[in-house]
């Protein structure tokens, strides 16, 4: 399959990219660490990461340069829970510090899994996990309308006490109780971007922007952490654009993006343009709490000059990069896709 990669590395986009080394950014979904119904113990996480690392090393073997990002939602929730339970005996950790600690924790686990797989494969690619800060705007409207749930559930009395003493925003879930919500502002800048560029240029496999990065704002005094959660896929799209990578791959728990997902009418999307996705979104597809952020991330990347994107599960990662699996997306509108389809069918 690696021989086909040199052909497919043109990303089937109609562009004249050279057959030299290409770079792809892979946004690893949460199911690569914890599957639904699991508690995320060390042994479970290690097994999932071993399979993910094997797929990543397969791509390295084909001559690609890779940048890896990852989620950290369940791990941040666990860190906040540990902080609250131990608050009588140890200092509590703010959300940005939990972002930082889990970014380091998961980066270490991914780095070690990849290095072990590289060793088994006889490859000598250097790997580095970089703690990454992501700048958001202090006046982002999301801070006035926090919607991202984090942490544990509370009773009404516990929620009222935390709102009064800690200034938390809480929402009520009929089945489980009250839960804290925080802002999810738009990422606008990666603080460590120049370091990341230099590492990628040397052929280092870089793990960065875990969980969307640690959210920070710029003030007169410098950088300052804020209690927020940055969408991992939107931050991955920004990082891919700033690094100038050719392809963005987003992994999730299904092989394709679907229309009418979860219904008897659902259909997989094999290939699409940005125009296709925007049209489908206007008709109510890709809800915000589901596939919406991934679709927006892909649109931003391709609108900013990216060549190709794909959304799939980890099991089809290699095939998706070859254009043989997942939902394949290129820039352009509906008419452009139709013309490309006709051209591909001509003898």
JSON list of N, CA and C in Angstrom, two decimals, residues 70-105:
[
{"chain": "A", "resi": 70, "resn": "UNK", "atom": "N", "xyz": [-4.86, 15.26, 20.02]},
{"chain": "A", "resi": 70, "resn": "UNK", "atom": "CA", "xyz": [-5.72, 14.29, 20.71]},
{"chain": "A", "resi": 70, "resn": "UNK", "atom": "C", "xyz": [-6.72, 15.01, 21.61]},
{"chain": "A", "resi": 71, "resn": "UNK", "atom": "N", "xyz": [-7.76, 14.29, 21.99]},
{"chain": "A", "resi": 71, "resn": "UNK", "atom": "CA", "xyz": [-8.73, 14.81, 22.94]},
{"chain": "A", "resi": 71, "resn": "UNK", "atom": "C", "xyz": [-8.30, 14.53, 24.37]},
{"chain": "A", "resi": 72, "resn": "UNK", "atom": "N", "xyz": [-9.02, 15.14, 25.33]},
{"chain": "A", "resi": 72, "resn": "UNK", "atom": "CA", "xyz": [-8.72, 14.87, 26.75]},
{"chain": "A", "resi": 72, "resn": "UNK", "atom": "C", "xyz": [-9.94, 15.04, 27.64]},
{"chain": "A", "resi": 73, "resn": "UNK", "atom": "N", "xyz": [-11.14, 15.01, 27.03]},
{"chain": "A", "resi": 73, "resn": "UNK", "atom": "CA", "xyz": [-12.35, 15.29, 27.80]},
{"chain": "A", "resi": 73, "resn": "UNK", "atom": "C", "xyz": [-12.53, 14.42, 29.04]},
{"chain": "A", "resi": 74, "resn": "UNK", "atom": "N", "xyz": [-12.55, 13.08, 28.91]},
{"chain": "A", "resi": 74, "resn": "UNK", "atom": "CA", "xyz": [-12.73, 12.24, 30.10]},
{"chain": "A", "resi": 74, "resn": "UNK", "atom": "C", "xyz": [-11.62, 12.41, 31.12]},
{"chain": "A", "resi": 75, "resn": "UNK", "atom": "N", "xyz": [-10.39, 12.62, 30.63]},
{"chain": "A", "resi": 75, "resn": "UNK", "atom": "CA", "xyz": [-9.26, 12.76, 31.56]},
{"chain": "A", "resi": 75, "resn": "UNK", "atom": "C", "xyz": [-9.34, 14.07, 32.34]},
{"chain": "A", "resi": 76, "resn": "UNK", "atom": "N", "xyz": [-9.79, 15.16, 31.69]},
{"chain": "A", "resi": 76, "resn": "UNK", "atom": "CA", "xyz": [-9.97, 16.42, 32.41]},
{"chain": "A", "resi": 76, "resn": "UNK", "atom": "C", "xyz": [-11.06, 16.27, 33.46]},
{"chain": "A", "resi": 77, "resn": "UNK", "atom": "N", "xyz": [-12.15, 15.58, 33.11]},
{"chain": "A", "resi": 77, "resn": "UNK", "atom": "CA", "xyz": [-13.21, 15.33, 34.09]},
{"chain": "A", "resi": 77, "resn": "UNK", "atom": "C", "xyz": [-12.70, 14.58, 35.29]},
{"chain": "A", "resi": 78, "resn": "UNK", "atom": "N", "xyz": [-11.86, 13.57, 35.06]},
{"chain": "A", "resi": 78, "resn": "UNK", "atom": "CA", "xyz": [-11.29, 12.80, 36.17]},
{"chain": "A", "resi": 78, "resn": "UNK", "atom": "C", "xyz": [-10.34, 13.66, 37.00]},
{"chain": "A", "resi": 79, "resn": "UNK", "atom": "N", "xyz": [-9.56, 14.51, 36.34]},
{"chain": "A", "resi": 79, "resn": "UNK", "atom": "CA", "xyz": [-8.63, 15.38, 37.07]},
{"chain": "A", "resi": 79, "resn": "UNK", "atom": "C", "xyz": [-9.39, 16.37, 37.95]},
{"chain": "A", "resi": 80, "resn": "UNK", "atom": "N", "xyz": [-10.47, 16.93, 37.44]},
{"chain": "A", "resi": 80, "resn": "UNK", "atom": "CA", "xyz": [-11.29, 17.84, 38.24]},
{"chain": "A", "resi": 80, "resn": "UNK", "atom": "C", "xyz": [-11.91, 17.12, 39.43]},
{"chain": "A", "resi": 81, "resn": "UNK", "atom": "N", "xyz": [-12.35, 15.88, 39.21]},
{"chain": "A", "resi": 81, "resn": "UNK", "atom": "CA", "xyz": [-12.95, 15.10, 40.29]},
{"chain": "A", "resi": 81, "resn": "UNK", "atom": "C", "xyz": [-11.92, 14.82, 41.38]},
{"chain": "A", "resi": 82, "resn": "UNK", "atom": "N", "xyz": [-10.72, 14.40, 40.98]},
{"chain": "A", "resi": 82, "resn": "UNK", "atom": "CA", "xyz": [-9.67, 14.15, 41.97]},
{"chain": "A", "resi": 82, "resn": "UNK", "atom": "C", "xyz": [-9.33, 15.42, 42.73]},
{"chain": "A", "resi": 83, "resn": "UNK", "atom": "N", "xyz": [-9.29, 16.54, 42.04]},
{"chain": "A", "resi": 83, "resn": "UNK", "atom": "CA", "xyz": [-8.97, 17.81, 42.68]},
{"chain": "A", "resi": 83, "resn": "UNK", "atom": "C", "xyz": [-10.03, 18.17, 43.72]},
{"chain": "A", "resi": 84, "resn": "UNK", "atom": "N", "xyz": [-11.29, 17.95, 43.37]},
{"chain": "A", "resi": 84, "resn": "UNK", "atom": "CA", "xyz": [-12.35, 18.33, 44.30]},
{"chain": "A", "resi": 84, "resn": "UNK", "atom": "C", "xyz": [-12.38, 17.39, 45.51]},
{"chain": "A", "resi": 85, "resn": "UNK", "atom": "N", "xyz": [-12.22, 16.10, 45.28]},
{"chain": "A", "resi": 85, "resn": "UNK", "atom": "CA", "xyz": [-12.24, 15.14, 46.38]},
{"chain": "A", "resi": 85, "resn": "UNK", "atom": "C", "xyz": [-11.10, 15.41, 47.35]},
{"chain": "A", "resi": 86, "resn": "UNK", "atom": "N", "xyz": [-9.95, 15.78, 46.82]},
{"chain": "A", "resi": 86, "resn": "UNK", "atom": "CA", "xyz": [-8.76, 15.99, 47.67]},
{"chain": "A", "resi": 86, "resn": "UNK", "atom": "C", "xyz": [-8.61, 17.43, 48.15]},
{"chain": "A", "resi": 87, "resn": "UNK", "atom": "N", "xyz": [-9.59, 18.29, 47.89]},
{"chain": "A", "resi": 87, "resn": "UNK", "atom": "CA", "xyz": [-9.42, 19.72, 48.17]},
{"chain": "A", "resi": 87, "resn": "UNK", "atom": "C", "xyz": [-9.21, 20.03, 49.65]},
{"chain": "A", "resi": 88, "resn": "UNK", "atom": "N", "xyz": [-9.65, 19.14, 50.53]},
{"chain": "A", "resi": 88, "resn": "UNK", "atom": "CA", "xyz": [-9.43, 19.37, 51.96]},
{"chain": "A", "resi": 88, "resn": "UNK", "atom": "C", "xyz": [-7.99, 19.07, 52.39]},
{"chain": "A", "resi": 89, "resn": "UNK", "atom": "N", "xyz": [-7.27, 18.34, 51.54]},
{"chain": "A", "resi": 89, "resn": "UNK", "atom": "CA", "xyz": [-5.91, 17.94, 51.90]},
{"chain": "A", "resi": 89, "resn": "UNK", "atom": "C", "xyz": [-4.85, 18.53, 50.97]},
{"chain": "A", "resi": 90, "resn": "UNK", "atom": "N", "xyz": [-5.24, 18.98, 49.79]},
{"chain": "A", "resi": 90, "resn": "UNK", "atom": "CA", "xyz": [-4.28, 19.50, 48.81]},
{"chain": "A", "resi": 90, "resn": "UNK", "atom": "C", "xyz": [-4.93, 20.66, 48.05]},
{"chain": "A", "resi": 91, "resn": "UNK", "atom": "N", "xyz": [-4.10, 21.52, 47.49]},
{"chain": "A", "resi": 91, "resn": "UNK", "atom": "CA", "xyz": [-4.64, 22.67, 46.78]},
{"chain": "A", "resi": 91, "resn": "UNK", "atom": "C", "xyz": [-5.43, 22.22, 45.56]},
{"chain": "A", "resi": 92, "resn": "UNK", "atom": "N", "xyz": [-6.58, 22.85, 45.28]},
{"chain": "A", "resi": 92, "resn": "UNK", "atom": "CA", "xyz": [-7.37, 22.48, 44.10]},
{"chain": "A", "resi": 92, "resn": "UNK", "atom": "C", "xyz": [-6.71, 23.00, 42.83]},
{"chain": "A", "resi": 93, "resn": "UNK", "atom": "N", "xyz": [-7.01, 22.35, 41.72]},
{"chain": "A", "resi": 93, "resn": "UNK", "atom": "CA", "xyz": [-6.45, 22.75, 40.43]},
{"chain": "A", "resi": 93, "resn": "UNK", "atom": "C", "xyz": [-7.52, 23.41, 39.58]},
{"chain": "A", "resi": 94, "resn": "UNK", "atom": "N", "xyz": [-7.18, 24.57, 39.02]},
{"chain": "A", "resi": 94, "resn": "UNK", "atom": "CA", "xyz": [-8.09, 25.24, 38.10]},
{"chain": "A", "resi": 94, "resn": "UNK", "atom": "C", "xyz": [-8.14, 24.46, 36.79]},
{"chain": "A", "resi": 95, "resn": "UNK", "atom": "N", "xyz": [-9.15, 24.76, 35.98]},
{"chain": "A", "resi": 95, "resn": "UNK", "atom": "CA", "xyz": [-9.37, 24.01, 34.75]},
{"chain": "A", "resi": 95, "resn": "UNK", "atom": "C", "xyz": [-8.19, 24.08, 33.80]},
{"chain": "A", "resi": 96, "resn": "UNK", "atom": "N", "xyz": [-7.56, 25.25, 33.66]},
{"chain": "A", "resi": 96, "resn": "UNK", "atom": "CA", "xyz": [-6.43, 25.34, 32.74]},
{"chain": "A", "resi": 96, "resn": "UNK", "atom": "C", "xyz": [-5.25, 24.47, 33.19]},
{"chain": "A", "resi": 97, "resn": "UNK", "atom": "N", "xyz": [-5.08, 24.33, 34.50]},
{"chain": "A", "resi": 97, "resn": "UNK", "atom": "CA", "xyz": [-4.03, 23.45, 35.01]},
{"chain": "A", "resi": 97, "resn": "UNK", "atom": "C", "xyz": [-4.37, 21.99, 34.77]},
{"chain": "A", "resi": 98, "resn": "UNK", "atom": "N", "xyz": [-5.66, 21.64, 34.87]},
{"chain": "A", "resi": 98, "resn": "UNK", "atom": "CA", "xyz": [-6.09, 20.28, 34.52]},
{"chain": "A", "resi": 98, "resn": "UNK", "atom": "C", "xyz": [-5.87, 20.02, 33.04]},
{"chain": "A", "resi": 99, "resn": "UNK", "atom": "N", "xyz": [-6.13, 21.03, 32.20]},
{"chain": "A", "resi": 99, "resn": "UNK", "atom": "CA", "xyz": [-5.84, 20.90, 30.78]},
{"chain": "A", "resi": 99, "resn": "UNK", "atom": "C", "xyz": [-4.36, 20.59, 30.57]},
{"chain": "A", "resi": 100, "resn": "UNK", "atom": "N", "xyz": [-3.51, 21.33, 31.29]},
{"chain": "A", "resi": 100, "resn": "UNK", "atom": "CA", "xyz": [-2.06, 21.15, 31.13]},
{"chain": "A", "resi": 100, "resn": "UNK", "atom": "C", "xyz": [-1.60, 19.78, 31.60]},
{"chain": "A", "resi": 101, "resn": "UNK", "atom": "N", "xyz": [-2.09, 19.36, 32.77]},
{"chain": "A", "resi": 101, "resn": "UNK", "atom": "CA", "xyz": [-1.63, 18.08, 33.33]},
{"chain": "A", "resi": 101, "resn": "UNK", "atom": "C", "xyz": [-2.10, 16.90, 32.48]},
{"chain": "A", "resi": 102, "resn": "UNK", "atom": "N", "xyz": [-3.33, 16.96, 31.98]},
{"chain": "A", "resi": 102, "resn": "UNK", "atom": "CA", "xyz": [-3.81, 15.84, 31.16]},
{"chain": "A", "resi": 102, "resn": "UNK", "atom": "C", "xyz": [-3.17, 15.86, 29.78]},
{"chain": "A", "resi": 103, "resn": "UNK", "atom": "N", "xyz": [-2.83, 17.04, 29.27]},
{"chain": "A", "resi": 103, "resn": "UNK", "atom": "CA", "xyz": [-2.10, 17.11, 28.00]},
{"chain": "A", "resi": 103, "resn": "UNK", "atom": "C", "xyz": [-0.75, 16.41, 28.14]},
{"chain": "A", "resi": 104, "resn": "UNK", "atom": "N", "xyz": [-0.08, 16.64, 29.26]},
{"chain": "A", "resi": 104, "resn": "UNK", "atom": "CA", "xyz": [1.19, 15.97, 29.50]},
{"chain": "A", "resi": 104, "resn": "UNK", "atom": "C", "xyz": [1.01, 14.47, 29.70]},
{"chain": "A", "resi": 105, "resn": "UNK", "atom": "N", "xyz": [-0.02, 14.09, 30.46]},
{"chain": "A", "resi": 105, "resn": "UNK", "atom": "CA", "xyz": [-0.30, 12.67, 30.73]},
{"chain": "A", "resi": 105, "resn": "UNK", "atom": "C", "xyz": [-0.57, 11.89, 29.44]}
]
